[in-house]
Coordinates of C-alpha atoms in Angstrom, one line a residue:
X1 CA 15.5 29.8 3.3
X2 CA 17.5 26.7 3.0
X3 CA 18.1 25.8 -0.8
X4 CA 19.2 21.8 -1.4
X5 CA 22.2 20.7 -2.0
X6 CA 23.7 17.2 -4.3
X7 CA 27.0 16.6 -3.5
X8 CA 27.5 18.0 -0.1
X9 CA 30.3 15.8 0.4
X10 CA 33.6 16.5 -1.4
X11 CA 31.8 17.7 -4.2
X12 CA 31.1 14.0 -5.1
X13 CA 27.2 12.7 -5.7
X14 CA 28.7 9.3 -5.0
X15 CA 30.3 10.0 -1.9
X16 CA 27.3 12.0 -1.1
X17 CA 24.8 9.0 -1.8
X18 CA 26.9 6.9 0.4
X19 CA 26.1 9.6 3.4
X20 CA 22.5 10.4 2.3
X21 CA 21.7 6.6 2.3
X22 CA 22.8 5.8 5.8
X23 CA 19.4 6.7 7.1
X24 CA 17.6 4.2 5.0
X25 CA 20.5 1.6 6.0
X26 CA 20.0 2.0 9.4
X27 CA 16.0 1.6 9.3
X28 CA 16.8 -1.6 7.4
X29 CA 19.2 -2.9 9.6
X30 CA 17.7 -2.1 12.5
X31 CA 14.3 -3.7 11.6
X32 CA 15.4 -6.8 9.5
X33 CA 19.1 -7.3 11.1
X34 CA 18.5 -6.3 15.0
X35 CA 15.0 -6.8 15.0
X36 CA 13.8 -3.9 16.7
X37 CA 10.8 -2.5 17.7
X38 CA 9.6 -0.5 14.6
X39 CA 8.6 2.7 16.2
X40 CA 12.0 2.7 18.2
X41 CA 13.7 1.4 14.7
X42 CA 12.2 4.4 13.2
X43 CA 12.7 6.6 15.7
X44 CA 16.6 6.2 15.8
X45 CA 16.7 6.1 11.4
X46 CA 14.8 10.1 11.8
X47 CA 17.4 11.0 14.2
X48 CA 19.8 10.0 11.5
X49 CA 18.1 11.5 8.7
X50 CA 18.1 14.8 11.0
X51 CA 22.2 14.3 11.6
X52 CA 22.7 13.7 8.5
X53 CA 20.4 16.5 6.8
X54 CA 22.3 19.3 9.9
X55 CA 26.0 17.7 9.2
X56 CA 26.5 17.0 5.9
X57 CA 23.5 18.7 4.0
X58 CA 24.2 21.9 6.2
X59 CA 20.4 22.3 6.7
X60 CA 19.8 24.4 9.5
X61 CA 18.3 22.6 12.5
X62 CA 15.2 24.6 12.7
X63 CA 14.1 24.0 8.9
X64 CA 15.2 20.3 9.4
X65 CA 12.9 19.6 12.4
X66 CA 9.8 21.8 10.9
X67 CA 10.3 19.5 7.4
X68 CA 9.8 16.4 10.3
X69 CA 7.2 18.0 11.6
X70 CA 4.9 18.3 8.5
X71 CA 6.0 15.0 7.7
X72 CA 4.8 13.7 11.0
X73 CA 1.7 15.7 10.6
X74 CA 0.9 14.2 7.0
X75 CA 1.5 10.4 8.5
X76 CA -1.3 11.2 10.7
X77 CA -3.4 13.1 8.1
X78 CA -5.0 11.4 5.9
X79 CA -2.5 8.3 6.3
X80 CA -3.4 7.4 9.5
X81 CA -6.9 8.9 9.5
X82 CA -7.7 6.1 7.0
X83 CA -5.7 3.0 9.1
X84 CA -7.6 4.0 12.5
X85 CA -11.3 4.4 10.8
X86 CA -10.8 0.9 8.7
X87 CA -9.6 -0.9 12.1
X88 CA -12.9 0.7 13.9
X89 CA -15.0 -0.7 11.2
X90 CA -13.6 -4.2 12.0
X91 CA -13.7 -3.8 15.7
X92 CA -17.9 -3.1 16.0
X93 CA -18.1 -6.4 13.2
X94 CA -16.0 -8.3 15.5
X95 CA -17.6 -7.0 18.9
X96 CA -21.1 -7.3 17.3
X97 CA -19.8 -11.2 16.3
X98 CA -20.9 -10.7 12.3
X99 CA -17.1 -11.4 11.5
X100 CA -17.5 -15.0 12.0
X101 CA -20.9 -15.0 10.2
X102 CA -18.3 -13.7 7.4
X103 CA -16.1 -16.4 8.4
X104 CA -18.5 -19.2 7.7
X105 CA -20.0 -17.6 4.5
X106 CA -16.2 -17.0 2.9
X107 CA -16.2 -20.6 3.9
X108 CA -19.2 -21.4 1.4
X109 CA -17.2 -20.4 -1.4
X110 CA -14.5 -22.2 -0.8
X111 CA -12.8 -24.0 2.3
X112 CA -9.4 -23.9 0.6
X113 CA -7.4 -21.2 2.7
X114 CA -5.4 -21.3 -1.0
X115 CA -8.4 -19.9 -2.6
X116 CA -9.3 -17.8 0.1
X117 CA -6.0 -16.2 0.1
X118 CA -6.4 -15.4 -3.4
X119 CA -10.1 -14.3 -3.5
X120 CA -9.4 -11.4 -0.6
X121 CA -6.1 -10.8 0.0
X122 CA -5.4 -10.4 -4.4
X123 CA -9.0 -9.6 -5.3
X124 CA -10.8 -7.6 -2.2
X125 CA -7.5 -6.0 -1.9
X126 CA -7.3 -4.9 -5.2
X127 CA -10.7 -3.0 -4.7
X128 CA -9.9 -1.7 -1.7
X129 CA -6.5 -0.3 -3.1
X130 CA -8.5 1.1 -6.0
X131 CA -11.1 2.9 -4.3
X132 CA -9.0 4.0 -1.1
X133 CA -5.1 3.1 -1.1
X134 CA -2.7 4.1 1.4
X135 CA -2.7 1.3 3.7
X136 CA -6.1 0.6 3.8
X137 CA -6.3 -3.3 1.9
X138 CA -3.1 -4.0 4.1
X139 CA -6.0 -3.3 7.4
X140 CA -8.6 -4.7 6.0
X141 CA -7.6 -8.3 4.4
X142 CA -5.6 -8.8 6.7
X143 CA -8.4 -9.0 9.9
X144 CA -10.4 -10.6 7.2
X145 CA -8.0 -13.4 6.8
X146 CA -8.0 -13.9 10.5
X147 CA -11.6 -14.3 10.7
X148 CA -11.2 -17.2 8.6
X149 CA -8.5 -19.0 10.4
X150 CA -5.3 -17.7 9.2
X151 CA -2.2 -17.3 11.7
X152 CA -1.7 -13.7 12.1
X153 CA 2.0 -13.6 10.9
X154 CA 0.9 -15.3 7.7
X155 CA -2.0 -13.1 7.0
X156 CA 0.0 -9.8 7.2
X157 CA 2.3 -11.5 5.0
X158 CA 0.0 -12.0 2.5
X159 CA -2.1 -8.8 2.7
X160 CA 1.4 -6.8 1.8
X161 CA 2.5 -9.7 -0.5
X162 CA -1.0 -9.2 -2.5
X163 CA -0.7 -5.5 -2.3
X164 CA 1.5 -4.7 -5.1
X165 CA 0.0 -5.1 -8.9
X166 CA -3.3 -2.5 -7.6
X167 CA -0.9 -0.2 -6.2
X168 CA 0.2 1.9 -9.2
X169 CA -3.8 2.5 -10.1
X170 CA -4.6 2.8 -6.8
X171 CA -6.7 5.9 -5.0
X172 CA -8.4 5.9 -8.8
X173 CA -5.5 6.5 -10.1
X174 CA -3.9 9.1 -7.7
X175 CA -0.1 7.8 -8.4
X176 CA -0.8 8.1 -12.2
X177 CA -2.7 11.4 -12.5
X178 CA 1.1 12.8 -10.1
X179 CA 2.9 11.3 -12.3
X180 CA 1.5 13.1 -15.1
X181 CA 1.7 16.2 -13.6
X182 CA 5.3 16.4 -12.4
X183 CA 6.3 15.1 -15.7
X184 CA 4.4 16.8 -18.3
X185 CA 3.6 13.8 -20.1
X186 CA -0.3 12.9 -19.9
X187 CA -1.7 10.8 -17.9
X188 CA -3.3 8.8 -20.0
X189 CA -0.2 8.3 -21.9
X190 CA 1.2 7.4 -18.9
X191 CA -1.3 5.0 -18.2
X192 CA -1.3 3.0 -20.6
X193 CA 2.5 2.4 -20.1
X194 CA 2.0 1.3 -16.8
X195 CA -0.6 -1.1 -18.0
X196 CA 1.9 -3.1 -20.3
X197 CA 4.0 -3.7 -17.0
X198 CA 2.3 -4.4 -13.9
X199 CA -0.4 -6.9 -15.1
X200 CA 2.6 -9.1 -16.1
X201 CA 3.5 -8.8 -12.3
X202 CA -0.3 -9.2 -11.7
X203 CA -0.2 -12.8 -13.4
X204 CA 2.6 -14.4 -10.8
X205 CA 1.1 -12.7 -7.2
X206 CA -1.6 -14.9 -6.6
X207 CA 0.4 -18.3 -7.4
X208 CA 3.2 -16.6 -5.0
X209 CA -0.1 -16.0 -2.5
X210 CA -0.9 -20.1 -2.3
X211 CA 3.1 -20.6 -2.0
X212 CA 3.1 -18.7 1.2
X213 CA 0.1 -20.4 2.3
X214 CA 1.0 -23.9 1.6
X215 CA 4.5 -24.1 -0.2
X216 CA 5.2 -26.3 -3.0
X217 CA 2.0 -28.2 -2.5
X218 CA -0.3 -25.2 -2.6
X219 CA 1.1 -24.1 -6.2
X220 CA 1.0 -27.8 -7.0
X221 CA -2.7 -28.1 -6.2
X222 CA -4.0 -25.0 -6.6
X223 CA -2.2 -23.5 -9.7
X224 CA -5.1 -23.2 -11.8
X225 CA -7.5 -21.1 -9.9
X226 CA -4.1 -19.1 -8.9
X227 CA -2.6 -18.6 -12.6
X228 CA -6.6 -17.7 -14.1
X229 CA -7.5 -15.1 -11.4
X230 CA -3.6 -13.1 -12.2
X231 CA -4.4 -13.9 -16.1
X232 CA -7.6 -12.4 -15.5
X233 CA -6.9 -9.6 -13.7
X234 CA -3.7 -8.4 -15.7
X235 CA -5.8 -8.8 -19.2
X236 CA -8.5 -6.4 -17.5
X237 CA -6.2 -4.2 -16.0
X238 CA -4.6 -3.9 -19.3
X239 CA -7.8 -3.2 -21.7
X240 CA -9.3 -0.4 -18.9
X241 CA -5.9 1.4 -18.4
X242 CA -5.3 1.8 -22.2
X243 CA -8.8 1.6 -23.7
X244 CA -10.9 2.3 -21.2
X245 CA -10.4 4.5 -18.3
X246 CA -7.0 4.6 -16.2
X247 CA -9.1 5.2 -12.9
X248 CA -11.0 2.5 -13.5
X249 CA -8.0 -0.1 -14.1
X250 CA -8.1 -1.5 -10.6
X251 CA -11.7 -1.8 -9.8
X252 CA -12.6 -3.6 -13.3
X253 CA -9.6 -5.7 -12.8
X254 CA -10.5 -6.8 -9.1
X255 CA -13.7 -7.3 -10.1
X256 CA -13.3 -9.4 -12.9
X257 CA -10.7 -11.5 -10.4
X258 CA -12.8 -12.0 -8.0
X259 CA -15.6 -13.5 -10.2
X260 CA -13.5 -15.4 -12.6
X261 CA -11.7 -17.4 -9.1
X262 CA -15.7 -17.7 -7.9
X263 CA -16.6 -19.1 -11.0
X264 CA -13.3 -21.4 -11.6
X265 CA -13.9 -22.9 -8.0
X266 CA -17.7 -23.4 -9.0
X267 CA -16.5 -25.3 -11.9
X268 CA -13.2 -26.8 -11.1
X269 CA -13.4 -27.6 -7.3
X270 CA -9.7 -27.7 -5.7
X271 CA -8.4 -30.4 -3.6
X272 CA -9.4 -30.5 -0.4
X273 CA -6.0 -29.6 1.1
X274 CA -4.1 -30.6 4.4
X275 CA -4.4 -28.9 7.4
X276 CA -2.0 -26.0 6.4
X277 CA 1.5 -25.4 8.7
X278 CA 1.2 -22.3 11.3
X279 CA -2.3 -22.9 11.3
X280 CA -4.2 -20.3 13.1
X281 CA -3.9 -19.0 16.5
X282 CA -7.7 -17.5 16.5
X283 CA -9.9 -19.5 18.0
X284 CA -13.8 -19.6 17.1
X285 CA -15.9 -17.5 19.6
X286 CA -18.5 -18.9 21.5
X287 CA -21.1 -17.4 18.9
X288 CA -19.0 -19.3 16.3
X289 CA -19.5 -23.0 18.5
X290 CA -23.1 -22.1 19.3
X291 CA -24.1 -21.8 15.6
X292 CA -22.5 -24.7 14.0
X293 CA -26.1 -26.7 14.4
X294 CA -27.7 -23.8 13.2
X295 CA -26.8 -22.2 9.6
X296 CA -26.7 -18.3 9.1
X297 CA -30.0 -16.4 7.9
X298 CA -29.3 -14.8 4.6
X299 CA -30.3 -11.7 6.7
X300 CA -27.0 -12.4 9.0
X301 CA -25.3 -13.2 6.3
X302 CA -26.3 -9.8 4.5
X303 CA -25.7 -7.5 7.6
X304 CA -22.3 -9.6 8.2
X305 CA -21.2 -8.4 3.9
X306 CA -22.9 -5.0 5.0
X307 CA -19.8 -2.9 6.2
X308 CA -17.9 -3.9 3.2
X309 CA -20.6 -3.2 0.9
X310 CA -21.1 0.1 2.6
X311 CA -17.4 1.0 2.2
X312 CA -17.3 0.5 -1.5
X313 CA -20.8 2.7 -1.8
X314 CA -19.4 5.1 0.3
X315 CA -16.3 5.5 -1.5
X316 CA -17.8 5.1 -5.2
X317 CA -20.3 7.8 -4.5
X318 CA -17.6 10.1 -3.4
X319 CA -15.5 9.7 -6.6
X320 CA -18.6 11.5 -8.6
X321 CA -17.5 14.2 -10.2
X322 CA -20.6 16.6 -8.9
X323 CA -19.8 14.8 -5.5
X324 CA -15.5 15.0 -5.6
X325 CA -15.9 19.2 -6.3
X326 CA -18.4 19.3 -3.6
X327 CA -16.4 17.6 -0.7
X328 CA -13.5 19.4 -2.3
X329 CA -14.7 22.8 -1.5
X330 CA -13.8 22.4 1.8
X331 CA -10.1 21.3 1.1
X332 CA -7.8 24.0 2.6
X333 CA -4.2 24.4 1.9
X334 CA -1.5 25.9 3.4
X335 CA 2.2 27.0 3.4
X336 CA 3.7 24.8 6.4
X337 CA 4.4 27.6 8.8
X338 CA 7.8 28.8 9.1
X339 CA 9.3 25.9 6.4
X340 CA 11.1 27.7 3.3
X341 CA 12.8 25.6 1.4
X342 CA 14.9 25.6 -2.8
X343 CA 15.4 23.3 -4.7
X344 CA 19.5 23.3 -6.4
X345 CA 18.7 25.0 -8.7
X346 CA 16.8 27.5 -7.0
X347 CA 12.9 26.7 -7.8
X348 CA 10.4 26.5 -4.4
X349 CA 9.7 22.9 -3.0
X350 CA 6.1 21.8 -3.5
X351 CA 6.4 19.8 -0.6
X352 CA 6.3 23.0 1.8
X353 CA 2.2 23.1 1.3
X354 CA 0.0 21.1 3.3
X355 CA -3.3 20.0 2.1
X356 CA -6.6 19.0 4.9
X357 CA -8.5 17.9 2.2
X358 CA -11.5 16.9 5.2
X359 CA -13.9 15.3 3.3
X360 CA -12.6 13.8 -0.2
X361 CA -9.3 11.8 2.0
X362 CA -10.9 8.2 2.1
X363 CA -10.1 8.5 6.2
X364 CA -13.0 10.6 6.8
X365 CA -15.1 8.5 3.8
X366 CA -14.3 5.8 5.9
X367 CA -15.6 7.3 9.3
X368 CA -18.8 7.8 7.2
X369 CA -19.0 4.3 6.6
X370 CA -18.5 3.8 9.9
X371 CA -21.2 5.7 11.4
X372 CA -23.7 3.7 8.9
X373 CA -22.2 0.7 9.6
X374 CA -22.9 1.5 13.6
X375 CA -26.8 2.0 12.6
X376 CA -26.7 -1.0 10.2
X377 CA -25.3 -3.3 12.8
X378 CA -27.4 -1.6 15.9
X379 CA -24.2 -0.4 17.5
X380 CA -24.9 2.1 19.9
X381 CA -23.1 5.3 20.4
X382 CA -21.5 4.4 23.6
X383 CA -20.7 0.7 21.8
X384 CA -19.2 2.5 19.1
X385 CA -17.0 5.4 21.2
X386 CA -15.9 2.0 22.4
X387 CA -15.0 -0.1 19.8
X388 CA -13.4 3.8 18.5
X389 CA -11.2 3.7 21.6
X390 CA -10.0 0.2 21.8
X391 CA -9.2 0.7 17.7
X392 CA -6.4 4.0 19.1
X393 CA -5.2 1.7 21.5
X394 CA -4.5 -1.2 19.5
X395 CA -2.8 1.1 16.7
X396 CA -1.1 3.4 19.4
X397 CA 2.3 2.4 18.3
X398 CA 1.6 1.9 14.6
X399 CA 0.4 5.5 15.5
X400 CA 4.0 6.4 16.5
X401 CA 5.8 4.2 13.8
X402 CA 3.8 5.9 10.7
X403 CA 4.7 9.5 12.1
X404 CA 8.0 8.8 12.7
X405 CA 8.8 7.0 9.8
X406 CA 7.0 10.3 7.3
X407 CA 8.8 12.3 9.2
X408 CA 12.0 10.7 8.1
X409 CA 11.2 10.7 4.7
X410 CA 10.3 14.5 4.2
X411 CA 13.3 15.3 6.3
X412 CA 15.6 13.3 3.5
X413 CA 13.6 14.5 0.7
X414 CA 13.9 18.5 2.1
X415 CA 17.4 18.2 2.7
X416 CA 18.0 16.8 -0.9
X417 CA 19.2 13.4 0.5
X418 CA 16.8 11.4 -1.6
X419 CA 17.3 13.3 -4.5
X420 CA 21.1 13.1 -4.4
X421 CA 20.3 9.6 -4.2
X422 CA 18.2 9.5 -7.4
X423 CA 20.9 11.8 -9.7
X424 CA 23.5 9.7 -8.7
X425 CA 21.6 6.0 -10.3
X426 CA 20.7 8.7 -13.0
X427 CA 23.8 8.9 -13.7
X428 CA 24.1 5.5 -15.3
X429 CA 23.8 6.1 -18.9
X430 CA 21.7 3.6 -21.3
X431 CA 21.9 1.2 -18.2
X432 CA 19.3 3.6 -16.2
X433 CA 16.6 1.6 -17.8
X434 CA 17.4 -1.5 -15.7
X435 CA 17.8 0.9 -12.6
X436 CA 14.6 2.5 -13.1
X437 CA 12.1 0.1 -11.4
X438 CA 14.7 0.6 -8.4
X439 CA 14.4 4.5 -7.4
X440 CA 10.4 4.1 -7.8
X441 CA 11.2 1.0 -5.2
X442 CA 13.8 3.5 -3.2
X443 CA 11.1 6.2 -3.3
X444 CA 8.0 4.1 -2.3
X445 CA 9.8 1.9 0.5
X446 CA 10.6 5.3 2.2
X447 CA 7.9 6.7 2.0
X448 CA 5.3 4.4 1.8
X449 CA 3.3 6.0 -1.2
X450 CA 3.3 5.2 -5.1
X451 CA 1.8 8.7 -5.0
X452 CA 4.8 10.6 -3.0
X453 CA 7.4 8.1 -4.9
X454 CA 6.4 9.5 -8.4
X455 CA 6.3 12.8 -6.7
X456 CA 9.8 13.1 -5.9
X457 CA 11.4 11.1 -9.0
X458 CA 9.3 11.2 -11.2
X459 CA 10.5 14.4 -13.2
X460 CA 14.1 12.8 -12.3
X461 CA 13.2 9.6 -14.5
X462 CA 12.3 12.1 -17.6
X463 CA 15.8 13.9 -17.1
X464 CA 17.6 10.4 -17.1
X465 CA 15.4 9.1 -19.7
X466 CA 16.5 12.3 -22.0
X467 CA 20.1 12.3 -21.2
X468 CA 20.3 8.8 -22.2
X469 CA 18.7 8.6 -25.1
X470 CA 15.6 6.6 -23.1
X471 CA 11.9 6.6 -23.7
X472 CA 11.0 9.5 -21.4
X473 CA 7.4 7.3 -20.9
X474 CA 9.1 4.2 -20.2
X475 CA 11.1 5.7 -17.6
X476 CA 8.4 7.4 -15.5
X477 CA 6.2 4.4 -15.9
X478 CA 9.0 2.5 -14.4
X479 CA 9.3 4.7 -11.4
X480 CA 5.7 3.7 -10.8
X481 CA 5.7 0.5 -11.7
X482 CA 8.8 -0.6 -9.4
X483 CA 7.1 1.5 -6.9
X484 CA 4.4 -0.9 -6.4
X485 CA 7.5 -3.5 -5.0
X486 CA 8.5 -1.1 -2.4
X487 CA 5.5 -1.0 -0.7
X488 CA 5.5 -3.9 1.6
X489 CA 8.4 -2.8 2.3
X490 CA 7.6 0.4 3.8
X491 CA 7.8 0.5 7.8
X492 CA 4.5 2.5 7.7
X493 CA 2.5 -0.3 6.1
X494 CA 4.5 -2.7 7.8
X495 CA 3.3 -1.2 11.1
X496 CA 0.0 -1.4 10.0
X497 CA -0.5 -4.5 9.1
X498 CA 1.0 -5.9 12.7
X499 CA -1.3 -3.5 14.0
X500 CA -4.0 -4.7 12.3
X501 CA -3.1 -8.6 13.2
X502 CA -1.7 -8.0 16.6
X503 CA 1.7 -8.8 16.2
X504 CA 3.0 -5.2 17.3
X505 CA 6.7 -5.3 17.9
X506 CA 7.0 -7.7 15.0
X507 CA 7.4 -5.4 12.1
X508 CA 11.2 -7.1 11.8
X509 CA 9.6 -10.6 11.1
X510 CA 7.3 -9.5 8.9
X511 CA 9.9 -7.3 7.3
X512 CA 12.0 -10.4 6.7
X513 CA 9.1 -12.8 5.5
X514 CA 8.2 -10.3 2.4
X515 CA 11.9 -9.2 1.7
X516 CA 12.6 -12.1 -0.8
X517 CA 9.6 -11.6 -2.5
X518 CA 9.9 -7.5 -2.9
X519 CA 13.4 -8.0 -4.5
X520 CA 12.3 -11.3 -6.4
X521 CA 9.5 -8.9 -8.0
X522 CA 12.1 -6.0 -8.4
X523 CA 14.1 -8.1 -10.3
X524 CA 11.6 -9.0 -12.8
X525 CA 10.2 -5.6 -13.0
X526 CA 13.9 -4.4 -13.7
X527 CA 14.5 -6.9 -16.6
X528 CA 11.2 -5.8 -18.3
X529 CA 12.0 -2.2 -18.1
X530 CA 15.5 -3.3 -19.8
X531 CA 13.9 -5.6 -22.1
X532 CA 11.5 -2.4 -23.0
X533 CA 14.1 -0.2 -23.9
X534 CA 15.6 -2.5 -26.5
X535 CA 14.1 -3.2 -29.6
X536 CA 13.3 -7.1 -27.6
X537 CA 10.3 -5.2 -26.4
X538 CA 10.3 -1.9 -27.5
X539 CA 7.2 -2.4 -29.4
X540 CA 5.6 -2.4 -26.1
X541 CA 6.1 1.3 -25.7
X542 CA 3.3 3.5 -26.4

């Protein structure tokens, strides 16, 4: 039994953060600074985690490599599961060629990569974080983006930009609901909260979206589709989360994006613009060049929409409530063999049990949708074990990445080396309501989950909030809300989306490209969280 410890080093939690924070410094470093490899960079930062967690935490070895183990186990289940299914999908479409028949119909709507950008990366993504999460818009916008001409560096860039405002209601919900139930404080409650915060951020990521595509000129000319969709979106992401339904914030939000940019483009057609810097490096197939005399059949065009359409029937039917407690019963969970760990003050880790929820985890949803997409398409069974195969190979170091990087983070977090971190910004009195936004960041960058962020501060943010005379709501919302930021950060999304692209040993550029914008965000979120604990915006607080 191995029972956490604070302040390890000379009984000091700020001396101790230093130490406990050297793993996170190196992964940083190493990826953005050195520009290494990210499964190597990751690799190195778990070996520091485990030094760290044996030397200074006192952790005995064996309990410290069986907490990496179930941490490398749950990067590969369901994280991964999901990843390696939503690339398959994409492979048959492209092998099959109905990705550039969804090249040229995107095109219909709008030949503006500005608007594109916005419509799938913000809007699509948005859907896909609501009904799946955990890295699956990152896969799937950004091969989308590709297909219609975007340079692979700049479409993984904007797939993680995009992927931030959807992330706190994302999974229907699945970061709240944890929130709620590590805190005490209802969900709904909790909700709503997060609802008065991240559709302000949901209003300035699709103008930042057209900036990346086409700098100054791109907000310049494009502004007004840009600033309506995030309007849109954050006023229906607002009304569902605190009137509505909190698990339905994303999907009527995305939805009501993605028609009000259809519908402003109808109306208000953009510029025309310049052929766009970096263009792309994908060139149209030979279907693509053989066609142009010859306009797509509404039936191409349907069977080309008909994997996505698939995946969001696939995934609405399973969040049914008759549906959800059937998949569920065959959801096992489990002690992780031989792993016994205390918290400091002596109450058992939740994070010892291991759930194979098989059939509710959106990766095996998304196999499903797979295997109709295969009949839908007229894939074969040996086309598909194929287009299965080459999908393993092309994410085999993602693969690696994602594992190693998990196994990191539950290594910190059993040790107590995140949660010394997270006492010691406690610690900061009245001003813990601008820090906030920043351990949800910490948590989520780490890990690479809203969900797991809450998880492990979100009962921290409640303690804070009560020791400093700070709304205990505002605080946890906060975690969650600055959580969202942290995501593009995390080296398991970041491997997936140059996975995804093909860009694999990359993850340091792309790390680098989305920096300035994660801590630009941060900032904000961090001044409204202040701004809400005074009576400047108090009245905000439910």
């Amino acid at each position: 039994m191995y029972k956490q410890v604070l302040d390890p080093i000379a009984d000091s939690l700020g001396w101790s953060s230093l130490v406990a924070a050297i793993p996170l410094a190196v992964l940083f470093i190493l990826l953005g600074v050195v520009r290494m490899r990210a499964w190597l960079a990751s690799l190195i930062s778990l070996a520091a985690a485990l030094v760290v967690a044996v030397w200074a935490y006192g952790m005995p070895v064996g309990q410290a490599l069986l907490a990496g183990s179930e941490g490398a186990a749950f990067g590969f289940f369901p994280i991964l599961w999901i990843v390696i299914n939503a690339i398959w999908v994409y492979t048959m479409t492209v092998d099959t060629g109905h990705f550039d028949v969804l090249r040229r119909s995107f095109a219909t709507v709008s030949d503006d990569q500005r608007i594109q950008a916005v419509l799938i990366a913000f809007s699509f993504g948005a859907l896909m974080e609501a009904l799946a999460g955990f890295g699956t818009p990152v896969a799937v916008t950004s091969v989308m983006l590709i297909a219609l001409g975007f340079d692979p560096m700049k479409a993984a860039v904007l797939a993680l930009t995009a992927n931030t405002a959807p992330v706190a209601f994302g999974a229907m919900a699945t970061p709240i609901l944890t929130l709620g139930k590590v805190t005490g404080i209802s969900s709904d409650t909790l909700g709503s909260m997060v609802g008065r915060q991240t559709p302000i951020l949901a209003v300035f990521v699709p103008l930042v979206l057209v900036v990346i595509v086409d700098g100054a000129r791109g907000l310049r000319e494009t502004w007004p589709v840009a600033l309506t969709c995030g309007i849109a979106f954050g006023i229906a992401q607002y009304v569902t989360s605190n009137f509505v339904s909190v698990p339905l914030a994303d999907v009527i939000a995305a939805l009501t994006s993605a028609v009000v940019v259809v519908a402003v483009v109808r109306l208000r057609p953009a510029p025309r613009p310049a052929p766009v810097a970096g263009g792309s490096v994908d060139e149209p197939s030979p279907e693509f060049a053989r066609r142009v005399e010859r306009p797509d059949s509404r039936a191409e065009i349907a069977r080309a929409y008909a994997p996505y359409a698939i995946i969001i029937a696939v995934f609405v039917v399973c969040q049914i409530d008759q549906v959800k407690t059937w998949l569920n019963k065959a959801t096992q969970t489990f002690q992780w063999p031989g792993l016994h760990l205390t918290s400091a003050s002596g109450k058992p880790l939740g994070s010892v049990t291991f759930t194979l929820n098989w059939f509710t985890t959106p990766g095996t949803q998304m196999l499903v949708a797979g295997v109709v997409t295969m009949l839908v398409l007229g894939v074969s069974v040996t086309g598909g074990v194929k287009a299965y195969w080459a999908s393993l190979v092309q994410l085999r170091w993602a693969i690696l990445t994602v594992m190693a990087v998990l196994a990191l983070a539950f290594v910190m977090n059993a040790s107590g080396q995140t949660v010394t971190l997270g006492t010691w910004m406690a610690g900061a009195g009245s001003a813990f309501a601008l820090l906030s936004p920043i351990l949800g960041w910490l948590g989520t960058a780490v890990t690479g989950s809203d969900t797991s962020s809450n998880s492990l501060f979100g009962a921290l943010q409640v303690t804070a909030a009560d020791k400093a005379d700070l709304s205990p709501v505002l605080m946890a919302a906060s975690n969650s809300s600055g959580g969202v930021l942290g995501k593009m950060l995390s080296p398991q999304n970041l491997a997936i989306a140059a996975a995804a692209v093909g860009l694999h040993g990359k993850e340091g550029d792309i790390f680098r490209r989305v920096l300035g914008w994660s801590l630009l965000f941060l900032l904000g979120m961090c001044v409204l969280s202040g701004l809400q604990s005074t009576d400047v915006l108090s009245w905000m607080v439910p």
